PDB file of C-alpha atoms in Angstrom:
ATOM      1  CA  TRP A   1      -5.790  32.851  13.887  1.00  0.00           C
ATOM      2  CA  ASP A   2      -2.448  31.935  15.183  1.00  0.00           C
ATOM      3  CA  THR A   3      -0.230  32.185  12.238  1.00  0.00           C
ATOM      4  CA  LYS A   4       2.894  30.968  14.270  1.00  0.00           C
ATOM      5  CA  ILE A   5       0.971  27.662  15.133  1.00  0.00           C
ATOM      6  CA  ILE A   6       0.059  27.364  11.374  1.00  0.00           C
ATOM      7  CA  GLU A   7       3.437  28.084  10.095  1.00  0.00           C
ATOM      8  CA  SER A   8       4.953  25.600  12.403  1.00  0.00           C
ATOM      9  CA  LYS A   9       2.729  22.804  11.005  1.00  0.00           C
ATOM     10  CA  SER A  10       3.971  20.402   8.395  1.00  0.00           C
ATOM     11  CA  ILE A  11       1.960  20.912   5.308  1.00  0.00           C
ATOM     12  CA  PHE A  12       2.398  19.046   2.069  1.00  0.00           C
ATOM     13  CA  LYS A  13       3.218  20.990  -1.025  1.00  0.00           C
ATOM     14  CA  ASP A  14       1.341  18.679  -3.394  1.00  0.00           C
ATOM     15  CA  ALA A  15      -0.328  15.363  -3.447  1.00  0.00           C
ATOM     16  CA  ALA A  16       2.736  13.553  -4.424  1.00  0.00           C
ATOM     17  CA  ASP A  17       4.419  14.501  -1.155  1.00  0.00           C
ATOM     18  CA  LEU A  18       1.442  13.359   0.948  1.00  0.00           C
ATOM     19  CA  LEU A  19       1.406   9.954  -0.992  1.00  0.00           C
ATOM     20  CA  SER A  20       5.090   9.682  -0.522  1.00  0.00           C
ATOM     21  CA  GLU A  21       4.560  10.032   3.426  1.00  0.00           C
ATOM     22  CA  LYS A  22       1.730   7.361   3.243  1.00  0.00           C
ATOM     23  CA  ILE A  23       4.036   5.165   1.380  1.00  0.00           C
ATOM     24  CA  LEU A  24       6.810   5.657   4.005  1.00  0.00           C
ATOM     25  CA  PHE A  25       4.534   4.460   6.769  1.00  0.00           C
ATOM     26  CA  LEU A  26       4.083   1.053   5.291  1.00  0.00           C
ATOM     27  CA  PRO A  27       6.392  -1.975   6.150  1.00  0.00           C
ATOM     28  CA  LYS A  28       9.653  -1.794   4.364  1.00  0.00           C
ATOM     29  CA  ASP A  29       9.086  -4.672   2.203  1.00  0.00           C
ATOM     30  CA  ILE A  30       5.793  -3.160   0.704  1.00  0.00           C
ATOM     31  CA  GLN A  31       7.505   0.026   0.230  1.00  0.00           C
ATOM     32  CA  PHE A  32      10.377  -1.892  -1.607  1.00  0.00           C
ATOM     33  CA  LYS A  33       7.485  -3.651  -3.804  1.00  0.00           C
ATOM     34  CA  LEU A  34       5.698  -0.446  -4.703  1.00  0.00           C
ATOM     35  CA  LYS A  35       8.790   1.131  -5.875  1.00  0.00           C
ATOM     36  CA  LYS A  36      10.023  -1.664  -8.067  1.00  0.00           C
ATOM     37  CA  MET A  37       6.473  -1.637  -9.427  1.00  0.00           C
ATOM     38  CA  ALA A  38       6.672   2.109 -10.192  1.00  0.00           C
ATOM     39  CA  CYS A  39       9.820   1.407 -12.167  1.00  0.00           C
ATOM     40  CA  ILE A  40       7.879  -1.008 -14.821  1.00  0.00           C
ATOM     41  CA  GLY A  41       4.794   1.135 -15.199  1.00  0.00           C
ATOM     42  CA  SER A  42       1.188   1.508 -13.799  1.00  0.00           C
ATOM     43  CA  GLN A  43       0.419  -2.026 -13.578  1.00  0.00           C
ATOM     44  CA  CYS A  44       2.265  -5.373 -12.822  1.00  0.00           C
ATOM     45  CA  ASP A  45       1.413  -8.934 -12.820  1.00  0.00           C
ATOM     46  CA  ILE A  46       2.036 -10.455  -9.323  1.00  0.00           C
ATOM     47  CA  THR A  47       4.378 -13.155 -10.809  1.00  0.00           C
ATOM     48  CA  ILE A  48       6.505 -10.210 -12.261  1.00  0.00           C
ATOM     49  CA  LEU A  49       6.509  -8.428  -9.139  1.00  0.00           C
ATOM     50  CA  HIS A  50       7.866 -11.590  -7.379  1.00  0.00           C
ATOM     51  CA  LEU A  51      10.544 -11.844  -9.919  1.00  0.00           C
ATOM     52  CA  ILE A  52      11.922  -8.324  -9.980  1.00  0.00           C
ATOM     53  CA  CYS A  53      11.805  -8.164  -6.228  1.00  0.00           C
ATOM     54  CA  GLY A  54      13.931 -11.370  -5.965  1.00  0.00           C
ATOM     55  CA  ASP A  55      11.311 -13.236  -3.994  1.00  0.00           C
ATOM     56  CA  ASP A  56      11.915 -17.217  -4.140  1.00  0.00           C
ATOM     57  CA  SER A  57       8.158 -17.479  -4.368  1.00  0.00           C
ATOM     58  CA  ALA A  58       8.136 -16.456  -7.987  1.00  0.00           C
ATOM     59  CA  SER A  59       8.640 -20.249  -8.949  1.00  0.00           C
ATOM     60  CA  LYS A  60       5.754 -21.359  -6.919  1.00  0.00           C
ATOM     61  CA  GLU A  61       2.212 -21.545  -8.326  1.00  0.00           C
ATOM     62  CA  PRO A  62       0.153 -19.916  -6.764  1.00  0.00           C
ATOM     63  CA  PRO A  63       2.393 -17.032  -5.689  1.00  0.00           C
ATOM     64  CA  ASP A  64       3.561 -17.112  -2.064  1.00  0.00           C
ATOM     65  CA  GLU A  65       0.512 -16.095   0.342  1.00  0.00           C
ATOM     66  CA  LEU A  66       2.583 -13.849   2.723  1.00  0.00           C
ATOM     67  CA  CYS A  67       3.540 -11.695  -0.459  1.00  0.00           C
ATOM     68  CA  ASN A  68       0.031 -11.625  -1.394  1.00  0.00           C
ATOM     69  CA  ILE A  69      -0.811 -10.523   2.364  1.00  0.00           C
ATOM     70  CA  ASN A  70       1.643  -7.893   2.016  1.00  0.00           C
ATOM     71  CA  ILE A  71       0.243  -6.481  -1.287  1.00  0.00           C
ATOM     72  CA  ALA A  72      -3.110  -6.749   0.188  1.00  0.00           C
ATOM     73  CA  ILE A  73      -2.066  -3.997   2.697  1.00  0.00           C
ATOM     74  CA  ALA A  74      -1.041  -1.758  -0.102  1.00  0.00           C
ATOM     75  CA  VAL A  75      -4.558  -2.514  -1.704  1.00  0.00           C
ATOM     76  CA  ASP A  76      -6.404  -1.888   1.831  1.00  0.00           C
ATOM     77  CA  GLU A  77      -4.608   1.471   1.953  1.00  0.00           C
ATOM     78  CA  GLY A  78      -5.842   2.417  -1.582  1.00  0.00           C
ATOM     79  CA  LEU A  79      -2.609   2.604  -3.342  1.00  0.00           C
ATOM     80  CA  ILE A  80      -2.933  -0.197  -5.611  1.00  0.00           C
ATOM     81  CA  GLN A  81      -5.716  -2.196  -6.991  1.00  0.00           C
ATOM     82  CA  LYS A  82      -6.266  -5.899  -7.954  1.00  0.00           C
ATOM     83  CA  ASN A  83      -7.237  -6.189 -11.553  1.00  0.00           C
ATOM     84  CA  GLY A  84      -7.511  -9.898 -12.656  1.00  0.00           C
ATOM     85  CA  PRO A  85      -3.825 -11.190 -12.358  1.00  0.00           C
ATOM     86  CA  ASN A  86      -2.469  -7.750 -12.100  1.00  0.00           C
ATOM     87  CA  TYR A  87      -2.114  -5.233  -9.479  1.00  0.00           C
ATOM     88  CA  VAL A  88      -2.598  -1.561 -10.882  1.00  0.00           C
ATOM     89  CA  PHE A  89      -1.592   1.609  -8.938  1.00  0.00           C
ATOM     90  CA  ALA A  90      -5.020   3.380  -8.086  1.00  0.00           C
ATOM     91  CA  HIS A  91      -3.669   6.895  -9.420  1.00  0.00           C
ATOM     92  CA  ASP A  92      -0.756   8.050 -11.615  1.00  0.00           C
ATOM     93  CA  GLN A  93       0.218  10.186  -8.580  1.00  0.00           C
ATOM     94  CA  ILE A  94       0.616   7.098  -6.449  1.00  0.00           C
ATOM     95  CA  GLU A  95       2.939   5.711  -8.991  1.00  0.00           C
ATOM     96  CA  SER A  96       4.921   8.987  -9.211  1.00  0.00           C
ATOM     97  CA  ALA A  97       5.256   9.123  -5.487  1.00  0.00           C
ATOM     98  CA  ALA A  98       6.607   5.566  -5.326  1.00  0.00           C
ATOM     99  CA  TYR A  99       9.025   6.361  -7.959  1.00  0.00           C
ATOM    100  CA  SER A 100      10.215   9.628  -6.225  1.00  0.00           C
ATOM    101  CA  LEU A 101      11.080   7.627  -3.114  1.00  0.00           C
ATOM    102  CA  ILE A 102      13.895   5.892  -5.171  1.00  0.00           C
ATOM    103  CA  PRO A 103      17.228   7.496  -4.870  1.00  0.00           C
ATOM    104  CA  GLU A 104      18.098   9.084  -8.094  1.00  0.00           C
ATOM    105  CA  GLU A 105      21.407   7.086  -8.571  1.00  0.00           C
ATOM    106  CA  GLN A 106      19.400   3.821  -8.299  1.00  0.00           C
ATOM    107  CA  ARG A 107      16.581   4.827 -10.916  1.00  0.00           C
TER     108      ARG A 107
END
């Protein structure tokens, strides 16, 4: 074992760090929506998500397809799940990770 190589590697301290890193690899608009969703709880109706994110699509029925495609990326990554009209964080640690990405003065 080469301990110098092992020590030089970036190793996450906990699951929240790993999940935060995963969220940061997503497009900025998806990161933004996940952070906003984390502010209101573990689940969110897509219409509410449009409203809190300031999407013009909130007034349209059904909600804007582009937003749904963007949210689908987070679903595909396993971060959130579709549950009827709601999107739900797949795990409470994912919600915590998304929330932790919000600067403290903006929480």
